[in-house]
Amino acid sequence: MQVIDRRIQRTEELALLKGRMEQTAGTVLVTPYLTAHLARRCVELGLQFIDGAGNIHLRLPGLHLCIIGNRAPEDQDRFARNHTFKGFNRKGLQVVFGLLADPALLQAPYRELARATGVAVGTVGEVLKDLAEAGLLLNQGRKRALIQEDRLLEGWIANYPYKLRPNLNPRRYRALRPQGWPTDTLDPLQAQWGGEVAADRLTGHLQPARFILYTVVPPEKLATHLRLRPDPAGDVEILERFWHFPNPPGYPADLVPPLLVHADLIASGDPRNVDLARMIHVTHPAP
């Protein structure tokens, strides 16, 4: 029996996980907690699971176990019901991104953290308070430290495509001359590559078919510079950049931080991208 140990927060994650679990018969998902909705979806997909609250779905020779509806301990339940967790709302995701992508911001004053992540100073205080109450942030005097960072990382990746990304004014384009595109060098202060282009640069294992750019300039201006035309079905996507801090030394200045590369690859739903996301998580972990 093979075990997959990970936290699940959205039904879309189960669809991705199904393909991986079907590669080895008898694979079981072990997770801290599954809501009743997620547990029922696992049963519908034929996924076996065990969670820390005693929910279970197992099919063994001569035995079928299925228990759904046990509640999680209060702290885990609050985190699982992430619609009440400020760290995973739109602005909270921006703050958490800063903490994960640039650990120096953990010790920064509220005002500096707000400027770096594009939120109000009051939002910073609310998010940090929520993180501490959820057992994800430790305050020791003037020092702060993330606890269970992997748990926070998984939550950010799961929520980014639904709660923050749609608010980044995404627009699609197509190159006027696709052959050999892109040929222009980006000014990292104005735009950075994400998604498949960044994954190819970081791993060398992908021929990009879709192109993602994050920019601080008006999308139309960048599109003109790169000779792009609007196309709702285009393979080039331009989004607003929501963070305002540099990449660490040694990491390419014209690429978005690895956490965002990872999130966009997972959100694509393409199995090859999901595998590359895992590779990038290993080769370029959070600083």
Short mmCIF file of C-alpha atoms in Angstrom, two decimals:
data_model
loop_
_atom_site.label_atom_id
_atom_site.label_comp_id
_atom_site.label_asym_id
_atom_site.label_seq_id
_atom_site.Cartn_x
_atom_site.Cartn_y
_atom_site.Cartn_z
CA MET A 1 0.00 0.00 0.00
CA GLN A 2 1.35 3.43 -0.97
CA VAL A 3 0.56 6.50 1.13
CA ILE A 4 0.26 10.11 -0.06
CA ASP A 5 0.52 12.57 2.82
CA ARG A 6 -0.81 16.04 2.04
CA ARG A 7 -3.42 18.62 3.03
CA ILE A 8 -6.44 19.00 0.74
CA GLN A 9 -8.55 22.15 0.67
CA ARG A 10 -10.34 22.17 -2.71
CA THR A 11 -12.14 19.63 -4.87
CA GLU A 12 -9.94 20.64 -7.82
CA GLU A 13 -6.92 19.24 -5.94
CA LEU A 14 -8.64 15.86 -5.71
CA ALA A 15 -9.08 15.70 -9.47
CA LEU A 16 -5.34 16.25 -9.91
CA LEU A 17 -4.53 13.76 -7.17
CA LYS A 18 -6.72 11.06 -8.73
CA GLY A 19 -4.38 10.55 -11.69
CA ARG A 20 -1.38 10.19 -9.40
CA MET A 21 -3.14 7.76 -7.03
CA GLU A 22 -4.37 5.57 -9.88
CA GLN A 23 -0.78 4.89 -10.94
CA THR A 24 -0.37 2.55 -7.96
CA ALA A 25 -3.23 0.30 -6.85
CA GLY A 26 -4.24 0.64 -3.20
CA THR A 27 -2.82 4.15 -2.72
CA VAL A 28 -4.29 5.93 0.32
CA LEU A 29 -4.47 9.66 0.99
CA VAL A 30 -3.48 10.54 4.57
CA THR A 31 -4.42 14.09 5.51
CA PRO A 32 -4.96 16.14 8.71
CA TYR A 33 -8.63 16.80 7.94
CA LEU A 34 -11.21 16.47 5.16
CA THR A 35 -14.48 18.37 5.30
CA ALA A 36 -17.61 16.28 4.67
CA HIS A 37 -17.86 17.80 1.19
CA LEU A 38 -14.28 16.84 0.29
CA ALA A 39 -14.70 13.38 1.81
CA ARG A 40 -17.84 12.71 -0.25
CA ARG A 41 -16.00 13.85 -3.37
CA CYS A 42 -13.20 11.39 -2.58
CA VAL A 43 -15.75 8.59 -2.40
CA GLU A 44 -17.25 9.67 -5.74
CA LEU A 45 -13.78 9.61 -7.33
CA GLY A 46 -12.92 6.27 -5.75
CA LEU A 47 -10.10 7.73 -3.65
CA GLN A 48 -9.21 6.01 -0.39
CA PHE A 49 -8.38 8.29 2.54
CA ILE A 50 -7.77 8.54 6.27
CA ASP A 51 -7.78 11.85 8.17
CA GLY A 52 -6.81 12.93 11.67
CA ALA A 53 -10.44 13.37 12.75
CA GLY A 54 -11.30 9.71 12.13
CA ASN A 55 -12.92 10.11 8.72
CA ILE A 56 -12.01 7.16 6.53
CA HIS A 57 -12.74 5.49 3.20
CA LEU A 58 -10.96 2.19 2.60
CA ARG A 59 -11.74 -0.74 0.31
CA LEU A 60 -9.80 -3.89 1.16
CA PRO A 61 -10.52 -7.53 0.30
CA GLY A 62 -13.62 -8.40 2.32
CA LEU A 63 -13.74 -5.00 4.02
CA HIS A 64 -15.27 -1.62 3.18
CA LEU A 65 -14.90 1.22 5.70
CA CYS A 66 -16.54 4.60 5.16
CA ILE A 67 -16.89 7.21 7.92
CA ILE A 68 -17.68 10.81 6.95
CA GLY A 69 -18.65 13.81 9.04
CA ASN A 70 -16.32 13.73 12.04
CA ARG A 71 -15.33 17.28 12.92
CA ALA A 72 -11.74 18.41 13.19
CA PRO A 73 -10.25 19.91 16.36
CA GLU A 74 -11.18 23.59 16.58
CA ASP A 75 -7.84 24.94 15.35
CA GLN A 76 -7.71 22.66 12.30
CA ASP A 77 -11.39 23.22 11.51
CA ARG A 78 -10.92 26.98 11.42
CA PHE A 79 -7.99 26.62 9.06
CA ALA A 80 -9.88 24.15 6.83
CA ARG A 81 -12.85 26.52 6.56
CA ASN A 82 -10.47 29.00 4.93
CA HIS A 83 -13.22 31.43 3.91
CA THR A 84 -13.01 32.73 7.51
CA PHE A 85 -9.21 32.76 7.59
CA LYS A 86 -7.88 36.22 6.74
CA GLY A 87 -4.57 34.80 5.58
CA PHE A 88 -6.36 33.26 2.61
CA ASN A 89 -8.59 36.12 1.50
CA ARG A 90 -7.47 38.36 -1.36
CA LYS A 91 -5.34 40.83 0.63
CA GLY A 92 -4.25 38.20 3.12
CA LEU A 93 -2.77 36.13 0.31
CA GLN A 94 -0.66 39.13 -0.68
CA VAL A 95 0.73 39.43 2.85
CA VAL A 96 1.38 35.70 3.17
CA PHE A 97 3.11 35.71 -0.22
CA GLY A 98 5.55 38.32 1.08
CA LEU A 99 6.28 36.30 4.22
CA LEU A 100 6.92 33.12 2.23
CA ALA A 101 8.80 34.63 -0.72
CA ASP A 102 10.97 37.07 1.25
CA PRO A 103 11.55 35.87 4.84
CA ALA A 104 13.27 39.17 5.70
CA LEU A 105 9.80 40.71 5.66
CA LEU A 106 8.90 38.57 8.69
CA GLN A 107 10.85 41.00 10.87
CA ALA A 108 9.85 44.13 8.96
CA PRO A 109 7.70 46.88 10.54
CA TYR A 110 4.03 46.77 9.57
CA ARG A 111 4.40 49.77 7.29
CA GLU A 112 7.27 48.21 5.33
CA LEU A 113 5.44 44.88 5.02
CA ALA A 114 2.33 46.71 3.80
CA ARG A 115 4.30 48.58 1.13
CA ALA A 116 6.07 45.40 -0.04
CA THR A 117 2.84 43.45 -0.42
CA GLY A 118 0.51 46.20 -1.66
CA VAL A 119 -1.95 46.24 1.24
CA ALA A 120 -3.02 48.65 3.99
CA VAL A 121 -1.11 48.73 7.27
CA GLY A 122 -4.26 47.64 9.12
CA THR A 123 -4.53 44.57 6.90
CA VAL A 124 -1.04 43.47 7.91
CA GLY A 125 -1.99 43.54 11.58
CA GLU A 126 -5.20 41.58 11.00
CA VAL A 127 -3.46 38.90 8.93
CA LEU A 128 -0.55 38.44 11.36
CA LYS A 129 -3.02 38.16 14.25
CA ASP A 130 -4.98 35.50 12.37
CA LEU A 131 -1.82 33.57 11.52
CA ALA A 132 -0.81 33.56 15.18
CA GLU A 133 -4.26 32.40 16.32
CA ALA A 134 -4.18 29.58 13.75
CA GLY A 135 -0.83 28.40 15.13
CA LEU A 136 1.08 29.41 12.00
CA LEU A 137 3.03 32.39 13.35
CA LEU A 138 5.00 32.76 16.56
CA ASN A 139 5.50 36.22 18.06
CA GLN A 140 8.44 36.45 20.45
CA GLY A 141 8.74 40.07 21.45
CA ARG A 142 9.80 41.84 18.28
CA LYS A 143 10.74 38.58 16.57
CA ARG A 144 8.35 36.60 14.39
CA ALA A 145 8.70 33.07 13.03
CA LEU A 146 6.52 30.94 10.78
CA ILE A 147 5.38 27.61 12.20
CA GLN A 148 4.29 24.70 9.99
CA GLU A 149 5.45 26.62 6.95
CA ASP A 150 4.52 23.76 4.59
CA ARG A 151 0.93 24.00 5.80
CA LEU A 152 0.83 27.71 5.02
CA LEU A 153 2.54 27.14 1.66
CA GLU A 154 -0.03 24.53 0.61
CA GLY A 155 -2.89 26.81 1.64
CA TRP A 156 -1.46 29.71 -0.36
CA ILE A 157 -1.01 27.61 -3.51
CA ALA A 158 -4.53 26.17 -3.19
CA ASN A 159 -6.24 29.55 -2.70
CA TYR A 160 -4.22 31.82 -5.01
CA PRO A 161 -5.95 30.79 -8.30
CA TYR A 162 -9.43 31.51 -6.92
CA LYS A 163 -9.10 34.42 -4.50
CA LEU A 164 -6.20 36.57 -5.71
CA ARG A 165 -5.38 35.74 -9.32
CA PRO A 166 -8.81 36.76 -10.75
CA ASN A 167 -8.32 40.21 -9.20
CA LEU A 168 -5.03 40.84 -11.01
CA ASN A 169 -6.79 42.07 -14.16
CA PRO A 170 -5.75 39.06 -16.29
CA ARG A 171 -5.78 39.71 -20.03
CA ARG A 172 -4.99 37.40 -22.91
CA TYR A 173 -3.06 38.15 -26.08
CA ARG A 174 -1.43 36.45 -29.02
CA ALA A 175 1.87 37.33 -30.69
CA LEU A 176 1.57 39.09 -34.05
CA ARG A 177 4.52 37.00 -35.23
CA PRO A 178 4.43 33.78 -33.18
CA GLN A 179 7.49 32.22 -34.81
CA GLY A 180 10.41 32.66 -32.45
CA TRP A 181 8.42 34.76 -29.97
CA PRO A 182 9.41 36.15 -27.51
CA THR A 183 12.45 37.93 -28.89
CA ASP A 184 12.38 40.99 -26.61
CA THR A 185 14.28 41.27 -23.35
CA LEU A 186 12.14 42.25 -20.37
CA ASP A 187 12.95 45.07 -18.00
CA PRO A 188 12.59 43.27 -14.62
CA LEU A 189 11.45 46.52 -13.01
CA GLN A 190 8.46 46.54 -15.36
CA ALA A 191 7.59 42.89 -16.01
CA GLN A 192 8.60 39.34 -15.07
CA TRP A 193 7.96 35.91 -16.54
CA GLY A 194 5.92 33.34 -14.64
CA GLY A 195 4.39 29.95 -15.41
CA GLU A 196 5.90 27.77 -18.12
CA VAL A 197 8.56 30.24 -19.27
CA ALA A 198 9.89 30.56 -15.73
CA ALA A 199 9.67 26.78 -15.26
CA ASP A 200 11.71 26.21 -18.42
CA ARG A 201 14.35 28.71 -17.28
CA LEU A 202 14.58 27.09 -13.84
CA THR A 203 14.58 23.44 -14.91
CA GLY A 204 15.30 23.21 -18.65
CA HIS A 205 12.63 20.50 -18.86
CA LEU A 206 9.78 22.28 -20.64
CA GLN A 207 9.02 23.77 -24.03
CA PRO A 208 6.61 26.59 -23.09
CA ALA A 209 3.21 26.48 -24.78
CA ARG A 210 1.61 29.18 -22.62
CA PHE A 211 3.18 32.45 -21.54
CA ILE A 212 2.46 34.36 -18.32
CA LEU A 213 3.73 37.85 -17.52
CA TYR A 214 3.30 39.90 -14.34
CA THR A 215 3.72 43.64 -14.85
CA VAL A 216 3.56 47.01 -13.08
CA VAL A 217 2.92 48.91 -16.33
CA PRO A 218 -0.47 49.08 -18.12
CA PRO A 219 -1.00 45.75 -19.93
CA GLU A 220 -1.71 47.56 -23.20
CA LYS A 221 1.68 49.27 -23.06
CA LEU A 222 3.51 46.00 -22.45
CA ALA A 223 1.49 44.30 -25.20
CA THR A 224 2.49 46.99 -27.69
CA HIS A 225 6.16 46.63 -26.71
CA LEU A 226 6.01 42.85 -27.17
CA ARG A 227 3.95 43.09 -30.39
CA LEU A 228 0.89 41.31 -29.04
CA ARG A 229 -2.74 41.60 -30.11
CA PRO A 230 -5.75 41.03 -27.81
CA ASP A 231 -7.21 37.53 -28.11
CA PRO A 232 -9.50 35.99 -25.43
CA ALA A 233 -8.16 32.55 -26.40
CA GLY A 234 -4.54 33.69 -26.73
CA ASP A 235 -1.58 31.83 -25.28
CA VAL A 236 -0.08 34.95 -23.66
CA GLU A 237 -1.54 36.15 -20.36
CA ILE A 238 -0.61 39.44 -18.69
CA LEU A 239 -1.48 40.11 -15.04
CA GLU A 240 -0.82 42.94 -12.60
CA ARG A 241 2.15 42.42 -10.29
CA PHE A 242 0.98 42.65 -6.69
CA TRP A 243 4.29 42.58 -4.79
CA HIS A 244 6.99 45.22 -4.50
CA PHE A 245 10.21 43.59 -3.37
CA PRO A 246 13.23 42.28 -5.34
CA ASN A 247 14.22 38.68 -5.94
CA PRO A 248 17.00 37.27 -3.74
CA PRO A 249 20.61 37.44 -5.01
CA GLY A 250 21.38 34.73 -7.55
CA TYR A 251 17.78 34.27 -8.68
CA PRO A 252 16.90 35.63 -12.17
CA ALA A 253 15.56 39.17 -11.89
CA ASP A 254 13.17 38.72 -14.83
CA LEU A 255 11.33 35.75 -13.28
CA VAL A 256 8.61 35.89 -10.62
CA PRO A 257 9.44 34.24 -7.25
CA PRO A 258 9.43 30.41 -7.26
CA LEU A 259 6.30 30.24 -5.08
CA LEU A 260 4.29 32.02 -7.78
CA VAL A 261 5.81 29.87 -10.54
CA HIS A 262 4.76 26.82 -8.54
CA ALA A 263 1.21 28.11 -8.01
CA ASP A 264 0.61 28.94 -11.68
CA LEU A 265 1.93 25.55 -12.78
CA ILE A 266 -0.41 23.75 -10.37
CA ALA A 267 -3.36 25.95 -11.40
CA SER A 268 -2.84 25.04 -15.07
CA GLY A 269 -4.03 21.49 -14.36
CA ASP A 270 -1.50 20.12 -16.88
CA PRO A 271 0.11 16.94 -15.43
CA ARG A 272 3.53 17.83 -16.86
CA ASN A 273 3.33 21.22 -15.15
CA VAL A 274 2.30 19.65 -11.84
CA ASP A 275 5.40 17.43 -11.95
CA LEU A 276 7.60 20.43 -12.73
CA ALA A 277 6.04 22.37 -9.86
CA ARG A 278 7.18 19.65 -7.48
CA MET A 279 10.67 19.77 -8.98
CA ILE A 280 10.87 23.54 -8.52
CA HIS A 281 9.67 23.18 -4.92
CA VAL A 282 12.70 20.94 -4.31
CA THR A 283 15.31 22.86 -6.32
CA HIS A 284 14.09 26.37 -5.45
CA PRO A 285 12.42 26.14 -2.02
CA ALA A 286 11.23 29.24 -0.19
CA PRO A 287 14.32 31.21 0.93
#
